[in-house]
CSV table of C-alpha atoms in Angstrom, one decimal:
chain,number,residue,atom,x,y,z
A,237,UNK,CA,-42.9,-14.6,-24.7
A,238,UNK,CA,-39.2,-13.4,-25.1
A,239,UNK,CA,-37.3,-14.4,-21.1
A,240,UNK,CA,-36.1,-11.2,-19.3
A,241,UNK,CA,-32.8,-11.5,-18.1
A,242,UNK,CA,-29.5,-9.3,-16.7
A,243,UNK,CA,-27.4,-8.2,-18.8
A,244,UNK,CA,-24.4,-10.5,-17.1
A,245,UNK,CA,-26.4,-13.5,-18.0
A,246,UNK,CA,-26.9,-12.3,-21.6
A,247,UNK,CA,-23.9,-11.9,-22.1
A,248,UNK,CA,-23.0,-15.6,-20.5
A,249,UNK,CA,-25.7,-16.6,-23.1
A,250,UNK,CA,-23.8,-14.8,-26.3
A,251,UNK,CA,-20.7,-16.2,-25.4
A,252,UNK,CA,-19.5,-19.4,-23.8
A,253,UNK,CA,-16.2,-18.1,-23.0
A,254,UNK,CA,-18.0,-16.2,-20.5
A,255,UNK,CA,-19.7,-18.8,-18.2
A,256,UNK,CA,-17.1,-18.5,-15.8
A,257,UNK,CA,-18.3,-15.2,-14.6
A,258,UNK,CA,-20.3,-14.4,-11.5
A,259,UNK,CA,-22.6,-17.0,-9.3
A,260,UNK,CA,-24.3,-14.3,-7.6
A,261,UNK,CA,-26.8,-14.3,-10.7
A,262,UNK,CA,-28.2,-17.4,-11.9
A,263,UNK,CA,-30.2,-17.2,-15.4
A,264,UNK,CA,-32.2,-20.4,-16.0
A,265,UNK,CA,-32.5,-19.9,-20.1
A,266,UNK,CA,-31.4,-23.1,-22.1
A,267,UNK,CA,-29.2,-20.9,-24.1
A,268,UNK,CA,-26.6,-20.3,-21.3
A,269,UNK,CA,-26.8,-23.8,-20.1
A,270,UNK,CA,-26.3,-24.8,-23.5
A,271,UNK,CA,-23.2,-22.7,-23.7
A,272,UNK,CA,-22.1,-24.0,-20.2
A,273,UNK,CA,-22.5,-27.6,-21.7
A,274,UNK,CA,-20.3,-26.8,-24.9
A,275,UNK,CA,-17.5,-25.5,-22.8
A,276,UNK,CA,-17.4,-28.1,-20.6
A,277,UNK,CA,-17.5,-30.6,-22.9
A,278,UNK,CA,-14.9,-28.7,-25.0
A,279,UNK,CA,-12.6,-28.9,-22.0
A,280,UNK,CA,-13.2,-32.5,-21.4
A,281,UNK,CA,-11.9,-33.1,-25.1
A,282,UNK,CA,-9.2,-30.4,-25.4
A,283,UNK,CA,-7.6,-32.5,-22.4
A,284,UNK,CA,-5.5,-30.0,-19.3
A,285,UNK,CA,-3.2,-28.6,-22.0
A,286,UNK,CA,-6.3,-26.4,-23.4
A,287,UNK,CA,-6.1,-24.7,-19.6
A,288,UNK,CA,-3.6,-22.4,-20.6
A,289,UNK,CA,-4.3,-22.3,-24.5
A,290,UNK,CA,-3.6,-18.5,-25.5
A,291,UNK,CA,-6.6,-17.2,-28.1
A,292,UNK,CA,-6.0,-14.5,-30.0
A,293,UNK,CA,-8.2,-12.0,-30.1
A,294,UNK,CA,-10.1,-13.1,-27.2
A,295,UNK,CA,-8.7,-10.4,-24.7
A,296,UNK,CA,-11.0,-7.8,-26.3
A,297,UNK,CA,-14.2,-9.5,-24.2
A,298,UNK,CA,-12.3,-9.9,-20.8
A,299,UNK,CA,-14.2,-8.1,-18.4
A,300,UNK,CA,-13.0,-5.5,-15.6
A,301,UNK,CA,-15.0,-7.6,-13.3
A,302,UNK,CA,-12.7,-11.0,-13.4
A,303,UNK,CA,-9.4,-8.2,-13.3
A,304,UNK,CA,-10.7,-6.4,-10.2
A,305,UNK,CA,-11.6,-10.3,-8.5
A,306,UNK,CA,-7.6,-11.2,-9.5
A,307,UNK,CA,-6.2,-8.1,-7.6
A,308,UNK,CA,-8.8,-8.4,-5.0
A,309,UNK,CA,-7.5,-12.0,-4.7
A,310,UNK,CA,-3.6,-11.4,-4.8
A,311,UNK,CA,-3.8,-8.2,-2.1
A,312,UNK,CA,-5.8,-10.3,0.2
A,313,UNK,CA,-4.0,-13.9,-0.5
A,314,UNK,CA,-6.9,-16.2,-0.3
A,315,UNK,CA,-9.4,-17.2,-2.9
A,316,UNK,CA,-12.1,-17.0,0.3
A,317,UNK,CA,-11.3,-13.7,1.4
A,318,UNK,CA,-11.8,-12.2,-2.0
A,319,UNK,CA,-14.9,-13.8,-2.2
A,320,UNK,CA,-16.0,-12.6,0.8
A,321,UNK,CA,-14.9,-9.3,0.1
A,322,UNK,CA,-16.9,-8.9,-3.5
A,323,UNK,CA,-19.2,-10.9,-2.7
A,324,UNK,CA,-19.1,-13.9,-4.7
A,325,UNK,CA,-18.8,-17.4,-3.9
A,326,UNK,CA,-15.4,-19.1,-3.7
A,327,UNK,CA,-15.6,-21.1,-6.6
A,328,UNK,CA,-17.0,-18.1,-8.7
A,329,UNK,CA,-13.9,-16.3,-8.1
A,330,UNK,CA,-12.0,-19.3,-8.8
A,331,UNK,CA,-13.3,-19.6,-11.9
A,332,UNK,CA,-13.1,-15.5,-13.1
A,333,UNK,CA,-9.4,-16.0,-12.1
A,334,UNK,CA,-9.3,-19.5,-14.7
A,335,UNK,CA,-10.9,-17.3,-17.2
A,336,UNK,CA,-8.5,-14.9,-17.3
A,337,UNK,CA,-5.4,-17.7,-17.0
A,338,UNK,CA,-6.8,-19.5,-20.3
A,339,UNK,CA,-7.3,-16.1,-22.0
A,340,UNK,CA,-3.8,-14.8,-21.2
A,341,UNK,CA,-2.4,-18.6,-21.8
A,342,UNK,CA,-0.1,-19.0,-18.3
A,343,UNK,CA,-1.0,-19.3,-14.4
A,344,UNK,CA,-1.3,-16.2,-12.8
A,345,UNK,CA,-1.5,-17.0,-9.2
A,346,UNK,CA,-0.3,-20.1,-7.4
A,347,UNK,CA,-1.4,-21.5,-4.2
A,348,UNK,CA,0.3,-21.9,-0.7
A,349,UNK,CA,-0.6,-23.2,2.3
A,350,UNK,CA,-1.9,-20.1,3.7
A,351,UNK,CA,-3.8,-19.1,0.5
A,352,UNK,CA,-2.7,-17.9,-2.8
A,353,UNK,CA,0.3,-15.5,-4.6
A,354,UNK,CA,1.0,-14.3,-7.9
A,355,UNK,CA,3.2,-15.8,-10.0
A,356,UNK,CA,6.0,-14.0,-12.0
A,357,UNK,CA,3.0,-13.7,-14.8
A,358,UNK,CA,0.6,-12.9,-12.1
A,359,UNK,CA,2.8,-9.9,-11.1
A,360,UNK,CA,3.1,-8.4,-14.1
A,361,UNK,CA,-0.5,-8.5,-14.8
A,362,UNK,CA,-1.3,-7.6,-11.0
A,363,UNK,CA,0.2,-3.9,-12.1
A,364,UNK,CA,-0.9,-2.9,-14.8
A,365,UNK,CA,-4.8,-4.5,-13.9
A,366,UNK,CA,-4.5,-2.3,-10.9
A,367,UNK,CA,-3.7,1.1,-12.9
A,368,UNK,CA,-6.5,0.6,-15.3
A,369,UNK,CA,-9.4,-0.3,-12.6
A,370,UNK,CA,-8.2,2.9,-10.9
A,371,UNK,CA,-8.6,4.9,-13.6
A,372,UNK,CA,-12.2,3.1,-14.5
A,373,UNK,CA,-13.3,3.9,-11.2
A,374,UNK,CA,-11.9,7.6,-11.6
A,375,UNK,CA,-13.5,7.8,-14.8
A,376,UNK,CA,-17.1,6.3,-13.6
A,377,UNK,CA,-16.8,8.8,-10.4
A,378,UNK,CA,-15.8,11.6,-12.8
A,379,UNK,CA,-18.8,10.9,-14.7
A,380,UNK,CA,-21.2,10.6,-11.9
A,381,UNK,CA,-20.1,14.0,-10.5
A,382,UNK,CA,-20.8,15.5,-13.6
A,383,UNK,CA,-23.9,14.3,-13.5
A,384,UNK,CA,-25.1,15.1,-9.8
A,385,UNK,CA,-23.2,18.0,-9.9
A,386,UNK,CA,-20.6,17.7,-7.3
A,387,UNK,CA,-17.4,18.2,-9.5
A,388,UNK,CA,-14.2,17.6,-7.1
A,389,UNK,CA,-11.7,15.1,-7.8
A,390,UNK,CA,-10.8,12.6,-5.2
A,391,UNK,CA,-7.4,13.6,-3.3
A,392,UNK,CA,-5.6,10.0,-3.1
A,393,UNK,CA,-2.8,9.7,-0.1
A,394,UNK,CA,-0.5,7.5,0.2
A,395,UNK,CA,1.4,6.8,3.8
A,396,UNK,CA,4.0,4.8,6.0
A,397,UNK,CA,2.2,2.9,8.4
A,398,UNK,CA,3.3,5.0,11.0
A,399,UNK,CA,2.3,8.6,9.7
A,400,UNK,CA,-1.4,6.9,8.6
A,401,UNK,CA,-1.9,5.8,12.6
A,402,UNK,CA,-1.7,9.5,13.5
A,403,UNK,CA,0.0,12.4,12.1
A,404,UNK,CA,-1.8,12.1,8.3
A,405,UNK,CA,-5.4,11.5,9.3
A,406,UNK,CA,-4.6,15.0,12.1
A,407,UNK,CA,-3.2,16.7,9.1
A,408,UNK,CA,-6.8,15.3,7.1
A,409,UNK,CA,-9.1,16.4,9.6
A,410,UNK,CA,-7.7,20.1,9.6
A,411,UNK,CA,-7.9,20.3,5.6
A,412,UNK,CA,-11.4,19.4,5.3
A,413,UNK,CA,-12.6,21.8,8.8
A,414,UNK,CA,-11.1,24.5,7.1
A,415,UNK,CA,-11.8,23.5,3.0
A,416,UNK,CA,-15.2,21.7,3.4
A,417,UNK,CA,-15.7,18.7,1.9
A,418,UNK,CA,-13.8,16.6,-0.4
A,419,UNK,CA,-13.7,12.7,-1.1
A,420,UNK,CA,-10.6,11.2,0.1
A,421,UNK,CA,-9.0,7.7,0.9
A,422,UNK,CA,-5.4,6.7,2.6
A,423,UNK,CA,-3.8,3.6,1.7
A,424,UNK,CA,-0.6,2.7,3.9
A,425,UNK,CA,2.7,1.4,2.4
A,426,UNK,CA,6.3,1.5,2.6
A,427,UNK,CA,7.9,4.3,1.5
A,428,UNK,CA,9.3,3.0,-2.4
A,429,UNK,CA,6.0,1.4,-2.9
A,430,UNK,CA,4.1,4.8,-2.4
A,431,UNK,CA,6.5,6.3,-4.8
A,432,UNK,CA,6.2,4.1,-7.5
A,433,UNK,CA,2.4,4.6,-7.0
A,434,UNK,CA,2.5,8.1,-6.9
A,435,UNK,CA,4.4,7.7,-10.8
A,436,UNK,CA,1.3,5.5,-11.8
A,437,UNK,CA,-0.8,7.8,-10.9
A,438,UNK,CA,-2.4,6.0,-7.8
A,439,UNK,CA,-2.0,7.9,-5.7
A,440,UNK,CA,-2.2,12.1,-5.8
A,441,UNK,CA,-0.2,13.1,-2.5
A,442,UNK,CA,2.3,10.1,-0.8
A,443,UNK,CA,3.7,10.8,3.2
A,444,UNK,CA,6.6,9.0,3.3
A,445,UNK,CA,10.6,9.0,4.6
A,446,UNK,CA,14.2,8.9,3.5
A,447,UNK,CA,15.1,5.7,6.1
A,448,UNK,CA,17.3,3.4,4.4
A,449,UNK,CA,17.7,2.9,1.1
A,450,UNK,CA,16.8,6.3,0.9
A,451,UNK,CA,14.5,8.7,-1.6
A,452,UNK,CA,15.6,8.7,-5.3
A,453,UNK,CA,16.1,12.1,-7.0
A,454,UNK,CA,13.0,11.8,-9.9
A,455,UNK,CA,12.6,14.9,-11.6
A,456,UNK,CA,8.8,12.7,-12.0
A,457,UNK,CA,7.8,14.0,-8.7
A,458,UNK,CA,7.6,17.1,-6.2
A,459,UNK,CA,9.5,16.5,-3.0
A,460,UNK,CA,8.6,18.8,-0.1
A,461,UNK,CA,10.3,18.0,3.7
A,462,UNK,CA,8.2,18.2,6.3
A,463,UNK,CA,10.2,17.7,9.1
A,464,UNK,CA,12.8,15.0,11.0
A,465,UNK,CA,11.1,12.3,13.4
A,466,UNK,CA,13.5,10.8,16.1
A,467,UNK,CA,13.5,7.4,16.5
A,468,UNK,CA,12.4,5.7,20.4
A,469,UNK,CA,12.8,2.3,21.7
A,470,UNK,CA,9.3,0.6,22.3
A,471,UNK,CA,9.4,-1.8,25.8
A,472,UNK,CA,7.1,-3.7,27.3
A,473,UNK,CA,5.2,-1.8,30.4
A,474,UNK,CA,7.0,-4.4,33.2
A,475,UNK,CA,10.7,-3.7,31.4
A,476,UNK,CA,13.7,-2.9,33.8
A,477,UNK,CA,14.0,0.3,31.6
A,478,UNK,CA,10.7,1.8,31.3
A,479,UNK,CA,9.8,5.0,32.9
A,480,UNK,CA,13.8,5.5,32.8
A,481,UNK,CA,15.5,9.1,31.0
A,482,UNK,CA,17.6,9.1,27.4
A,483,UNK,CA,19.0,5.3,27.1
A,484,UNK,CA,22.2,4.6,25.6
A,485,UNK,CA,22.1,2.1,22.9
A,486,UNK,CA,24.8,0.3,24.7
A,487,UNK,CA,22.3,-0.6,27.5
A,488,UNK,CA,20.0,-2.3,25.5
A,489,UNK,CA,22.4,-3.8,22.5
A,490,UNK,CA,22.2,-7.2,24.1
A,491,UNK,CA,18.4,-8.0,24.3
A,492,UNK,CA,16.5,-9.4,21.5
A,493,UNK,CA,14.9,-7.0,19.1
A,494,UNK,CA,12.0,-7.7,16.2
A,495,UNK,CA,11.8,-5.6,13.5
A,496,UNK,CA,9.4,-5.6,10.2
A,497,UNK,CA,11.3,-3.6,7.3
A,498,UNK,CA,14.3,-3.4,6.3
A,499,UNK,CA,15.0,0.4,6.8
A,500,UNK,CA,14.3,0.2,9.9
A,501,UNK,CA,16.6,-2.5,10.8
A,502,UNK,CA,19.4,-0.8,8.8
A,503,UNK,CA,18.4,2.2,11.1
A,504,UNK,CA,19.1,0.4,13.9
A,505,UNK,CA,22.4,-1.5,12.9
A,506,UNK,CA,23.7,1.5,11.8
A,507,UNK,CA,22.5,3.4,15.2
A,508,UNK,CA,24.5,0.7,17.2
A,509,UNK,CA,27.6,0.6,14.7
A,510,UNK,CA,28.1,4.2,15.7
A,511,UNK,CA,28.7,3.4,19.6
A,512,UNK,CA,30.9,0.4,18.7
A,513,UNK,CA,28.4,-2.2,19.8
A,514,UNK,CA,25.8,-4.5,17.3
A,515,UNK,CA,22.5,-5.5,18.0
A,516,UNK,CA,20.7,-9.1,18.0
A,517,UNK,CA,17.4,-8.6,15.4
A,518,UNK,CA,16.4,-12.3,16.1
A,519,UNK,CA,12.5,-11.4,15.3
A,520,UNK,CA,10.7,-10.3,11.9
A,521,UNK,CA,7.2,-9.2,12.1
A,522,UNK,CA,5.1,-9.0,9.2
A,523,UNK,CA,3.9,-5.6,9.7
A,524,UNK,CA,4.2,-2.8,12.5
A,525,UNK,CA,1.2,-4.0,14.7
A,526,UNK,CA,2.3,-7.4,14.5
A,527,UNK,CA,5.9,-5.9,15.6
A,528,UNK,CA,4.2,-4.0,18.8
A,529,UNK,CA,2.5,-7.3,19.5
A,530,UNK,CA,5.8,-9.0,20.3
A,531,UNK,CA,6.9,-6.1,22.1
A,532,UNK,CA,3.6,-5.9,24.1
A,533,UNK,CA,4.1,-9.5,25.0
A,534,UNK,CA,7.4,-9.5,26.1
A,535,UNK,CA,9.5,-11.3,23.0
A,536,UNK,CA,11.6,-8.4,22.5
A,537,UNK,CA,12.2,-4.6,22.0
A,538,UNK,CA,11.9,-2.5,19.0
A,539,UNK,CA,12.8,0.6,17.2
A,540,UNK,CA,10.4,2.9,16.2
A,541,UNK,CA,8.9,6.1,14.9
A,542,UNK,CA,8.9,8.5,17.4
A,543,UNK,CA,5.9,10.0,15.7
A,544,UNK,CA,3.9,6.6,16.7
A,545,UNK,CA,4.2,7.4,20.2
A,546,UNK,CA,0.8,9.1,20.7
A,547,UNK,CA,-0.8,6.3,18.8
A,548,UNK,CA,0.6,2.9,20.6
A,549,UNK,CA,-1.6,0.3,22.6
A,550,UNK,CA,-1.6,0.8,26.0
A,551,UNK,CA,0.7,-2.0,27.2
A,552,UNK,CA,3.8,-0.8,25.6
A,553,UNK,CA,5.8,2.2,26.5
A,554,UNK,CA,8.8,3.9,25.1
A,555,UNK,CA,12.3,5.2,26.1
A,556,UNK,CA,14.3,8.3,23.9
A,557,UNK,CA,17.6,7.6,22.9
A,558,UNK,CA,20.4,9.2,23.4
A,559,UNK,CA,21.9,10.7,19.9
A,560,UNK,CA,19.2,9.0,18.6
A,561,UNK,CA,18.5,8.0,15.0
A,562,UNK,CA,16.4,10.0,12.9
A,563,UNK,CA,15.0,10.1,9.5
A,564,UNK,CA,13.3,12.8,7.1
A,565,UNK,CA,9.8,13.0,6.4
A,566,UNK,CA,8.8,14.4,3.1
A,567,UNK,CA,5.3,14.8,1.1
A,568,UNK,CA,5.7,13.7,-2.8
A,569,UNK,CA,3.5,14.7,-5.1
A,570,UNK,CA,3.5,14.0,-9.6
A,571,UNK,CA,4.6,17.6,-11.1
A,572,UNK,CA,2.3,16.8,-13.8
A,573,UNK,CA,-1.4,17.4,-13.0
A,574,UNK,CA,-1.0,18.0,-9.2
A,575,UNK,CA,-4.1,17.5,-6.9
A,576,UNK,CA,-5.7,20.7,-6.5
A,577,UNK,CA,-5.6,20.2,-2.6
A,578,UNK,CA,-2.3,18.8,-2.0
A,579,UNK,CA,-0.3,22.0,-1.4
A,580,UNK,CA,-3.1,22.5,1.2
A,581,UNK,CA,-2.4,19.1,2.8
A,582,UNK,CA,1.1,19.7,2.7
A,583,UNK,CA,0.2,22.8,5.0
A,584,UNK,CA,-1.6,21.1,7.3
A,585,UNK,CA,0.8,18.5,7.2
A,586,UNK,CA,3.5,20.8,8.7
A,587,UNK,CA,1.5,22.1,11.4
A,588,UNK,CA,0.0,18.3,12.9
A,589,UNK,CA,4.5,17.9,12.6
A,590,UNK,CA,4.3,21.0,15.2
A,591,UNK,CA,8.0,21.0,17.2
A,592,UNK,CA,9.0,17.8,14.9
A,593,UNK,CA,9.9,20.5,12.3
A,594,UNK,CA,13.0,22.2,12.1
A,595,UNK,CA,12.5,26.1,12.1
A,596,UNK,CA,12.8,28.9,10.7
A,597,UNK,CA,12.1,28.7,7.1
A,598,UNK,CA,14.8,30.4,4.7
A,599,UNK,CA,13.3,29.1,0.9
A,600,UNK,CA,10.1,27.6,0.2
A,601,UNK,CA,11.8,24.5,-0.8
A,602,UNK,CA,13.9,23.3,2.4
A,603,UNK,CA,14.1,24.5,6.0
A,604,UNK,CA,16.9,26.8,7.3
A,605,UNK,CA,19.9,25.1,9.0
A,606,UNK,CA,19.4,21.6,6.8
A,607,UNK,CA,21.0,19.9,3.9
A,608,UNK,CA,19.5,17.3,1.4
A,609,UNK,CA,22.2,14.7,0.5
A,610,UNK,CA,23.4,15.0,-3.2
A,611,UNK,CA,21.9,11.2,-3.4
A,612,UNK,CA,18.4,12.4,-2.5
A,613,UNK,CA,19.1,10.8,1.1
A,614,UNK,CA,18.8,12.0,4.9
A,615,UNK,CA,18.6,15.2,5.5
A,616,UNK,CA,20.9,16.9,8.8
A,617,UNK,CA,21.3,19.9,10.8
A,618,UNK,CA,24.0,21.7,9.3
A,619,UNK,CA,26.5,22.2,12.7
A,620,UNK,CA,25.1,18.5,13.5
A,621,UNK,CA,26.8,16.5,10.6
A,622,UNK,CA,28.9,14.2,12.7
A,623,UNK,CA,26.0,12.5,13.8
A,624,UNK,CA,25.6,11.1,9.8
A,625,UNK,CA,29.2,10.3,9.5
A,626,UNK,CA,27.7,7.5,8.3
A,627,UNK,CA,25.2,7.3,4.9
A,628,UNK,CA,22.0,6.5,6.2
């Protein structure tokens, strides 16, 4: 009587290049232990050097599954966490990730003390795995519409970290109360990493802002402004200064500040530069929560988003700046094949801005009374352009 099995395990069976794959389906015919026996045995023989012997020919049978368990593995940094996150067991993703370093013939990810990261190799491949299981998934989603009839293509957005805590998902809600319906998913990132995704063709609609280095001019992608955020000072609750009016940057130049990006930093230097004094940035925090955190608990001060305000833990407070820094917020979407609903965002986008914007309107490319720099940089009030003396 012929043995019923999945079809991973046939597949294991047909091929013993394939036994690394998957533990979460265990097939008990002799043929793939057989195969499992010849590749080990074939690896005991070939000696370590076989580890990384490139086949040609081979990379036609890789499957999507051992790509999506690699960039599952580099975004989280740790074998464990990946495996977690699929579902596998560790030692199954360690051994999809193998697979896929004999096939290509070099290491793709290296490991830390804290986990795991790509290699220069691993990088590379990292990309261009990550644009084609987008596109599978769009094309399985496509497909499945189709069939359930439900037809609507997911809008993809892209934002800072501090537009996704607040302003973005405001500007979300509004389009699907007044559109109905519609699949969506935000992914936060720094501003030149949203770009380059919105040129792969990640992401449909990225929020993001002109801080330091600045926007590049692509003729790749639609660039509408949305508005200008000022940037506040976050303190901790018990600090001498809290509670207090518009601060002069003087007054705070000598206490230690963290910061977690570089445009923000430069904002900051450059902020201080302009009233002759510098600042001490003696703390980096990996990411802006992990920045609040030190703020919260007293390490130092920071410089942030004025658009975060509404969305800070409780045991932090701000103080407004006097002249303070600001930067541009824009909404970039590809000119070719634009998301049907991304002007619609952009709308909504403009109103959760509210006073942020300046007004009136005179074209429906930029707002009245502003400029765009001819390097695609900072925008300012024309009547204002001392204050950005200084490129931002």
């Amino acid at each position: 009587m012929p043995i019923e099995v999945g079809e991973s395990c046939r597949y294991r069976g047909a091929h013993a290049a394939q036994a690394e794959h998957g533990d979460r389906v265990r097939c008990g015919h002799p043929s793939h232990f057989a195969a499992t026996r010849r590749v080990r045995q074939a690896q005991i023989h070939q000696g370590s050097h076989a580890d990384y012997a490139y086949r040609p020919g081979i990379l036609g049978v890789m499957e999507l599954t051992a790509w999506r368990t690699f960039v599952t593995a580099c975004q989280l940094g740790s074998l464990s966490a990946a495996a977690a996150e699929l579902g596998y067991t560790q030692s199954a993703v360690s051994r999809q990730i193998a697979g896929l370093e004999r096939r290509l013939g070099t290491p793709l990810i290296q490991r830390h003390a804290r986990g795991v990261r790509p290699t220069p190799a691993g990088e590379v491949f990292q990309h261009h795995a990550r644009i084609t299981l987008m596109e599978s998934d769009r094309a399985l989603n496509a497909v499945r519409d189709i069939r359930d009839g439900t037809l609507r293509r997911p809008l993809a957005i892209g934002a800072t970290p501090a537009l996704a805590a607040g302003i973005v998902p405001k500007a979300i809600r509004r389009l699907l109360d007044e559109a109905g319906p519609l699949r969506w998913s935000l992914s936060p990132g720094l501003s030149a990493q949203l770009h380059d995704q919105v040129i792969a063709g990640d992401l449909d609609v990225a929020v993001i802002t002109d801080a330091p280095p600045g926007l590049p001019n692509d003729p790749r992608v639609e660039r509408r402004f949305l508005g200008l955020d000022e940037m506040v000072v976050v303190l901790p609750v018990d600090h001498p200064q809290a509670g207090r009016g518009p601060v002069h940057i003087r007054t705070l130049a000598g206490q230690a500040w963290v910061e977690d990006n570089d445009g923000s930093a430069a904002l900051l230097r450059q902020h201080a530069a302009r009233a002759g004094v510098a600042t001490r940035i003696d703390l980096t925090a990996a990411d802006l929560p992990g920045k609040i955190a030190l703020v919260a608990t007293g390490h130092a001060i920071a410089l942030i988003p004025g658009i975060l305000t509404c969305a800070l833990r409780t045991d932090v407070t701000t103080v407004t700046l006097v002249d303070p820094p600001t930067r541009g917020i824009y909404m970039i979407t590809p000119r070719r094949d634009p998301h049907p609903s991304a002007t619609a965002l952009g709308d909504q986008l403009v109103v959760a801005f509210g006073p942020r914007r300046p007004a009136p309107l005179a074209s429906p490319a930029e707002p009245a009374g502003t400029v765009l720099a001819a390097d695609g940089g900072h925008p300012h009030a024309v009547g204002d352009a001392s204050r950005w003396d200084d490129p931002v």
